[in-house]
Coordinates of C-alpha atoms in Angstrom, one line a residue:
M14 CA -18.2 25.8 0.6
S15 CA -14.8 24.2 1.2
P16 CA -13.4 22.3 -1.8
I17 CA -12.2 19.7 0.8
R18 CA -14.7 17.1 1.7
G19 CA -15.3 15.9 5.2
P20 CA -15.2 15.0 7.9
G21 CA -14.4 11.4 7.1
I22 CA -13.1 8.6 9.3
F23 CA -10.9 5.5 8.7
L24 CA -12.7 2.5 10.2
A25 CA -9.8 0.2 10.6
Q26 CA -8.9 1.3 14.2
F27 CA -12.5 0.9 15.3
A28 CA -13.8 -2.3 13.8
G29 CA -14.3 -5.1 16.3
D30 CA -16.4 -8.2 17.1
A31 CA -18.9 -6.4 19.4
A32 CA -21.7 -4.0 18.3
P33 CA -21.7 -1.4 17.0
F34 CA -18.3 -2.1 15.5
N35 CA -18.9 -5.4 13.8
S36 CA -20.9 -4.5 10.7
L37 CA -20.8 -1.7 8.1
D38 CA -24.4 -0.8 9.0
S39 CA -23.9 -0.5 12.7
I40 CA -20.5 1.2 12.6
G41 CA -21.9 3.5 10.0
R42 CA -24.8 4.5 12.3
W43 CA -22.3 5.1 15.1
V44 CA -19.9 7.4 13.1
A45 CA -22.8 9.3 11.6
S46 CA -24.1 10.0 15.1
L47 CA -20.7 11.6 15.8
G48 CA -21.0 13.9 12.8
Y49 CA -19.0 12.1 10.1
V50 CA -20.2 12.2 6.5
G51 CA -17.6 9.8 5.0
V52 CA -15.9 6.5 5.8
Q53 CA -12.6 5.0 4.5
I54 CA -13.2 1.2 4.5
P55 CA -10.4 -1.3 5.3
S56 CA -10.9 -3.8 2.5
W57 CA -9.3 -6.7 4.4
D58 CA -11.9 -6.7 7.2
A59 CA -14.6 -9.2 6.3
R60 CA -16.8 -7.9 9.1
L61 CA -17.3 -4.7 7.1
F62 CA -16.6 -5.4 3.5
N63 CA -16.1 -8.2 0.9
L64 CA -13.5 -7.1 -1.5
A65 CA -13.7 -10.0 -4.0
L66 CA -17.5 -9.6 -4.2
A67 CA -17.2 -5.9 -4.6
A68 CA -14.8 -6.4 -7.6
E69 CA -17.3 -8.6 -9.4
S70 CA -20.7 -7.4 -8.3
Q71 CA -22.2 -4.0 -9.0
T72 CA -25.3 -5.0 -7.0
Y73 CA -23.2 -5.6 -3.9
C74 CA -21.4 -2.2 -4.4
D75 CA -24.8 -0.5 -4.7
E76 CA -25.9 -2.2 -1.5
V77 CA -22.8 -0.9 0.3
R78 CA -23.5 2.6 -0.9
G79 CA -27.1 2.3 0.0
T80 CA -26.4 1.0 3.5
L81 CA -24.1 4.0 4.1
A82 CA -26.5 6.5 2.5
Q83 CA -29.2 5.5 5.0
H84 CA -26.9 7.2 7.6
G85 CA -25.9 10.1 5.4
L86 CA -22.5 8.6 4.7
Q87 CA -20.4 8.1 1.6
V88 CA -17.3 5.9 0.9
T89 CA -14.2 8.2 0.8
E90 CA -11.8 5.5 -0.3
L91 CA -11.1 1.8 0.1
S92 CA -7.9 0.9 1.9
T93 CA -5.5 -1.9 1.1
H94 CA -2.8 -0.9 3.6
L95 CA -2.2 -4.5 4.7
Q96 CA -2.3 -6.0 1.3
G97 CA -0.1 -3.2 -0.1
Q98 CA 2.5 -4.0 2.6
L99 CA 2.7 -7.5 1.3
V100 CA 3.4 -6.5 -2.3
A101 CA 7.1 -6.3 -1.2
V102 CA 8.4 -7.8 2.0
H103 CA 12.1 -8.2 3.0
P104 CA 12.8 -11.7 4.3
A105 CA 13.6 -10.2 7.7
Y106 CA 9.9 -9.4 8.1
D107 CA 8.4 -12.5 6.6
L108 CA 7.2 -13.9 9.9
P109 CA 5.4 -10.8 11.3
M110 CA 4.0 -9.9 7.8
D111 CA 2.5 -13.4 7.5
G112 CA -0.1 -12.3 9.9
F113 CA -1.5 -10.0 7.2
A114 CA -2.1 -12.9 4.8
P115 CA -4.6 -15.8 4.7
E116 CA -3.4 -18.7 6.9
A117 CA -2.9 -20.9 3.9
L118 CA -0.2 -18.6 2.5
R119 CA 1.8 -18.2 5.6
G120 CA 5.4 -19.4 5.1
K121 CA 5.0 -19.0 1.4
P122 CA 6.4 -15.6 0.4
A123 CA 6.0 -15.9 -3.3
E124 CA 2.4 -17.0 -3.1
R125 CA 1.7 -14.3 -0.5
T126 CA 3.1 -11.6 -2.9
A127 CA 1.0 -12.9 -5.8
W128 CA -2.1 -12.8 -3.5
A129 CA -1.4 -9.2 -2.5
V130 CA -1.0 -8.1 -6.1
E131 CA -4.3 -9.7 -6.9
Q132 CA -5.9 -8.0 -3.9
L133 CA -4.8 -4.6 -5.2
K134 CA -6.2 -5.4 -8.7
L135 CA -9.5 -6.4 -7.1
A136 CA -9.5 -3.1 -5.2
A137 CA -9.1 -1.2 -8.5
K138 CA -12.3 -2.9 -9.8
A139 CA -14.2 -2.4 -6.6
S140 CA -13.2 1.2 -6.3
Q141 CA -14.5 1.8 -9.9
R142 CA -17.8 0.1 -9.1
L143 CA -18.2 2.3 -6.0
G144 CA -17.6 5.4 -8.1
L145 CA -14.4 6.3 -6.2
S146 CA -11.5 8.3 -7.6
A147 CA -8.7 7.5 -5.0
H148 CA -7.4 4.5 -3.2
A149 CA -5.3 4.3 0.0
T150 CA -2.5 1.8 0.4
F151 CA 1.2 1.2 1.4
S152 CA 4.0 0.5 -1.0
G153 CA 5.7 -2.4 0.9
A154 CA 9.4 -2.5 1.5
L155 CA 12.5 -4.3 0.3
A156 CA 15.1 -1.7 1.2
W157 CA 13.8 -0.7 4.7
P158 CA 16.3 -2.7 6.7
Y159 CA 19.1 -0.8 5.0
L160 CA 17.7 2.7 5.7
Y161 CA 20.6 3.8 7.9
P162 CA 23.9 3.7 5.9
W163 CA 25.8 1.5 8.4
P164 CA 27.1 -1.0 7.8
Q165 CA 28.0 0.6 4.4
R166 CA 25.6 -0.4 1.8
P167 CA 27.0 -2.3 -1.3
A168 CA 26.9 -0.2 -4.4
G169 CA 23.6 -0.6 -6.3
L170 CA 21.7 -2.2 -3.4
I171 CA 19.0 0.5 -3.0
E172 CA 18.7 1.0 -6.7
T173 CA 18.1 -2.7 -7.2
A174 CA 15.4 -2.6 -4.4
F175 CA 13.6 0.3 -6.0
D176 CA 13.8 -1.3 -9.5
E177 CA 12.1 -4.4 -8.2
L178 CA 9.5 -2.4 -6.2
A179 CA 8.6 -0.5 -9.4
R180 CA 8.5 -3.7 -11.4
R181 CA 5.9 -5.2 -9.0
W182 CA 3.8 -2.0 -8.8
R183 CA 3.7 -1.1 -12.5
P184 CA 1.0 -3.6 -13.5
I185 CA -1.0 -2.7 -10.4
L186 CA -0.8 1.0 -11.3
D187 CA -1.9 0.1 -14.9
A188 CA -4.9 -1.7 -13.5
F189 CA -5.9 1.3 -11.4
D190 CA -5.4 3.5 -14.5
A191 CA -7.8 1.3 -16.5
A192 CA -10.3 1.8 -13.6
G193 CA -9.8 5.5 -13.5
V194 CA -8.6 5.5 -9.8
D195 CA -5.5 7.0 -8.2
V196 CA -3.3 4.9 -6.0
C197 CA -2.4 7.0 -3.0
Y198 CA 0.6 5.7 -1.1
E199 CA 0.8 6.6 2.5
V200 CA 4.4 7.7 2.9
H201 CA 5.3 5.9 6.1
P202 CA 8.2 4.5 8.1
G203 CA 8.4 0.8 7.4
E204 CA 7.7 1.4 3.7
D205 CA 10.2 2.0 1.0
L206 CA 8.2 5.1 0.2
C207 CA 9.0 6.8 3.6
D208 CA 9.6 10.4 2.6
G209 CA 9.7 12.7 -0.5
A210 CA 13.1 11.6 -1.7
S211 CA 12.2 7.9 -1.7
Y212 CA 8.8 8.6 -3.4
E213 CA 10.7 10.4 -6.2
M214 CA 13.0 7.5 -6.6
F215 CA 10.0 5.2 -7.1
L216 CA 8.1 7.7 -9.3
E217 CA 11.0 7.9 -11.7
R218 CA 11.1 4.2 -12.0
V219 CA 7.4 3.9 -12.8
G220 CA 7.8 6.5 -15.5
N221 CA 6.0 9.2 -13.6
H222 CA 2.9 7.1 -13.7
P223 CA -0.2 9.3 -13.5
R224 CA -1.8 7.0 -10.9
A225 CA 1.3 6.8 -8.6
N226 CA 0.0 9.4 -6.1
L227 CA 0.1 10.3 -2.4
L228 CA -1.9 10.0 0.8
Y229 CA -0.8 12.9 2.9
D230 CA -0.4 12.2 6.6
P231 CA 1.5 14.8 8.6
S232 CA 1.9 12.7 11.7
H233 CA 4.6 10.6 10.1
F234 CA 6.6 13.7 9.1
V235 CA 6.5 15.0 12.7
L236 CA 8.1 11.8 13.9
Q237 CA 10.8 12.1 11.1
Q238 CA 11.2 15.8 11.7
L239 CA 10.4 16.5 8.0
D240 CA 8.8 19.8 7.1
Y241 CA 5.2 18.7 6.5
L242 CA 4.1 22.1 5.2
A243 CA 6.9 22.4 2.6
Y244 CA 6.0 18.8 1.6
I245 CA 2.5 20.0 0.5
D246 CA 4.2 22.7 -1.7
C247 CA 6.5 20.1 -3.2
Y248 CA 3.9 17.4 -3.9
H249 CA 0.4 19.1 -4.0
E250 CA -0.2 17.9 -7.5
R251 CA 0.2 14.3 -6.4
I252 CA -1.7 14.5 -3.1
K253 CA -5.1 12.8 -3.8
A254 CA -6.0 11.6 -0.2
V255 CA -5.4 13.0 3.3
H256 CA -5.3 11.4 6.8
V257 CA -5.9 13.9 9.5
K258 CA -3.7 12.5 12.3
D259 CA -1.9 14.3 15.1
A260 CA 1.6 13.6 16.6
E261 CA 4.2 15.1 18.8
F262 CA 8.0 15.0 19.0
N263 CA 9.7 15.7 22.3
P264 CA 13.4 14.7 22.2
T265 CA 15.3 14.2 25.4
G266 CA 18.8 13.5 26.4
R267 CA 18.0 9.8 26.2
Q268 CA 16.3 9.4 22.8
G269 CA 15.2 11.2 19.6
V270 CA 13.8 10.2 16.2
Y271 CA 14.7 6.5 16.6
G272 CA 12.8 6.1 19.9
G273 CA 15.4 3.9 21.7
F274 CA 13.3 0.8 21.2
Q275 CA 10.7 2.1 23.6
G276 CA 6.9 1.4 23.5
W277 CA 4.6 4.2 22.2
K278 CA 4.0 5.9 25.5
D279 CA 7.7 6.3 26.2
R280 CA 8.9 7.4 22.8
A281 CA 10.0 10.9 21.9
G282 CA 7.7 10.7 18.9
R283 CA 4.2 9.7 19.5
F284 CA 0.9 9.7 17.6
R285 CA -1.8 11.6 19.4
S286 CA -5.5 12.3 19.2
L287 CA -6.5 15.3 17.1
G288 CA -5.7 18.5 19.0
D289 CA -3.5 16.8 21.5
G290 CA -0.3 16.9 19.4
Q291 CA 1.9 19.5 17.7
V292 CA 0.6 19.4 14.1
D293 CA -0.4 22.8 12.8
F294 CA -3.7 21.8 11.1
T295 CA -4.7 25.4 10.5
A296 CA -1.7 25.8 8.2
I297 CA -2.2 22.4 6.6
F298 CA -5.8 23.1 5.6
S299 CA -4.8 26.5 4.4
K300 CA -2.1 25.1 2.1
L301 CA -4.3 22.2 0.9
T302 CA -7.1 24.7 0.0
Q303 CA -4.6 27.1 -1.6
H304 CA -3.3 24.4 -3.8
G305 CA -6.8 23.2 -4.8
Y306 CA -7.1 19.9 -3.0
K307 CA -10.6 18.6 -3.6
G308 CA -10.5 15.2 -1.9
W309 CA -11.5 14.0 1.5
A310 CA -10.1 14.9 5.0
V311 CA -10.2 11.6 6.8
L312 CA -9.5 11.1 10.5
E313 CA -7.0 8.3 11.2
W314 CA -7.2 7.9 14.9
E315 CA -4.2 6.5 16.7
C316 CA -3.2 7.6 20.2
C317 CA -1.3 5.8 23.0
I318 CA -3.2 7.7 25.7
K319 CA -6.8 8.6 24.8
H320 CA -9.6 6.2 24.4
P321 CA -10.6 5.6 20.7
E322 CA -14.2 6.5 21.2
Q323 CA -13.3 9.8 22.8
G324 CA -10.9 10.5 19.9
A325 CA -13.5 9.7 17.3
A326 CA -16.1 11.9 19.0
E327 CA -13.6 14.8 19.1
G328 CA -12.4 14.2 15.5
A329 CA -15.5 15.2 13.5
P330 CA -15.9 18.7 14.9
F331 CA -12.1 19.2 14.8
I332 CA -12.0 18.5 11.1
R333 CA -15.2 20.4 10.3
D334 CA -13.9 23.5 12.1
H335 CA -10.7 23.5 10.0
L336 CA -12.5 23.3 6.6
I337 CA -12.2 26.6 4.7
R338 CA -14.9 28.3 2.8
V339 CA -13.1 29.6 -0.3
A340 CA -13.3 33.4 -1.0
E341 CA -15.4 34.2 -4.1
K342 CA -13.8 37.6 -4.6
S343 CA -10.6 39.5 -3.6
F344 CA -10.7 41.2 -0.2
D345 CA -9.7 44.5 -1.8
D346 CA -12.2 44.6 -4.6
F347 CA -13.9 47.5 -2.9
A348 CA -10.9 49.6 -3.9
A349 CA -10.8 48.6 -7.6
A350 CA -10.3 51.6 -9.8
G351 CA -12.1 50.2 -12.8
T352 CA -9.5 51.1 -15.3
D353 CA -9.1 49.6 -18.8
E354 CA -6.3 48.7 -21.2
A355 CA -5.9 52.2 -22.5
A356 CA -5.7 53.6 -18.9
N357 CA -3.2 50.9 -18.0
R358 CA -0.9 51.9 -20.9
R359 CA -1.2 55.6 -19.9
M360 CA -0.3 54.7 -16.3
L361 CA 2.9 52.9 -17.6
G362 CA 3.8 55.9 -19.8
I363 CA 3.5 53.8 -23.0
G364 CA 0.4 55.7 -24.2

């Protein structure tokens, strides 16, 4: 069997107020009918999950697992992407980011940050109660408005931003360490952890914390024109979660990586449904298997063209077809000579 588990699906893009998308039981039944065996749960969506209750109640967590088990499903990870984003927010983004917080905290950046940190700590406890080993999140961002070095950045600006980001995350990472769960940052534009170099800056500042790990999503690297296969070689020891998401990059004489402020349909770089983009998933699954990745392969569906239900239906067989059964013996074992140490020494002339 493949060491990679799957197919799983991230529920965030499908949750809604109408059945079957409005409860964990009904959405679980729906994704199971499509062939999924795991679900990544958005912890902020009260229609599907109660994070505070999960952190304090083993009974509730057992009920969640039981509800999913009825449909042949498991929890792959919990997600705190929205709460993680709020751990660090540059003031330029205060207004749009307020929408991720409870209404009572809007317009109160300090209280919003404290709430986000507490949410992450609750997620550590909830993940432990659910028997999970990995957790999906964002890092948040203080330096993102200064990504492009014009106007010239004052000396020490980026270093100060990453020092503060690490200060805020260190106690969260310690809480996850106490729970035995890896924090998996989705390296993503809009976060200070937006590529390998920025991740390394952060990792150094948290003392190479054993829980400061990665969620690998190749779609964001296509849009940045980063080598997403070499990235696996660089960071495979830290990759503890995977989003299977496709993308394409088609630069023109009018726009490139930055997209010219266009909407998703008109950008050079676009997220696409699985199989409709340019990501080489055969090579990705080969590299992940080669490096011994044993976590889940989870569809994160985002596409500016295709309907989500079609994308979800196509995603499960796509992932399943890319899972690799690992060879149990070498392909050339049939030609083994059956020599021993003495024969090896004679072959080398050192008899």
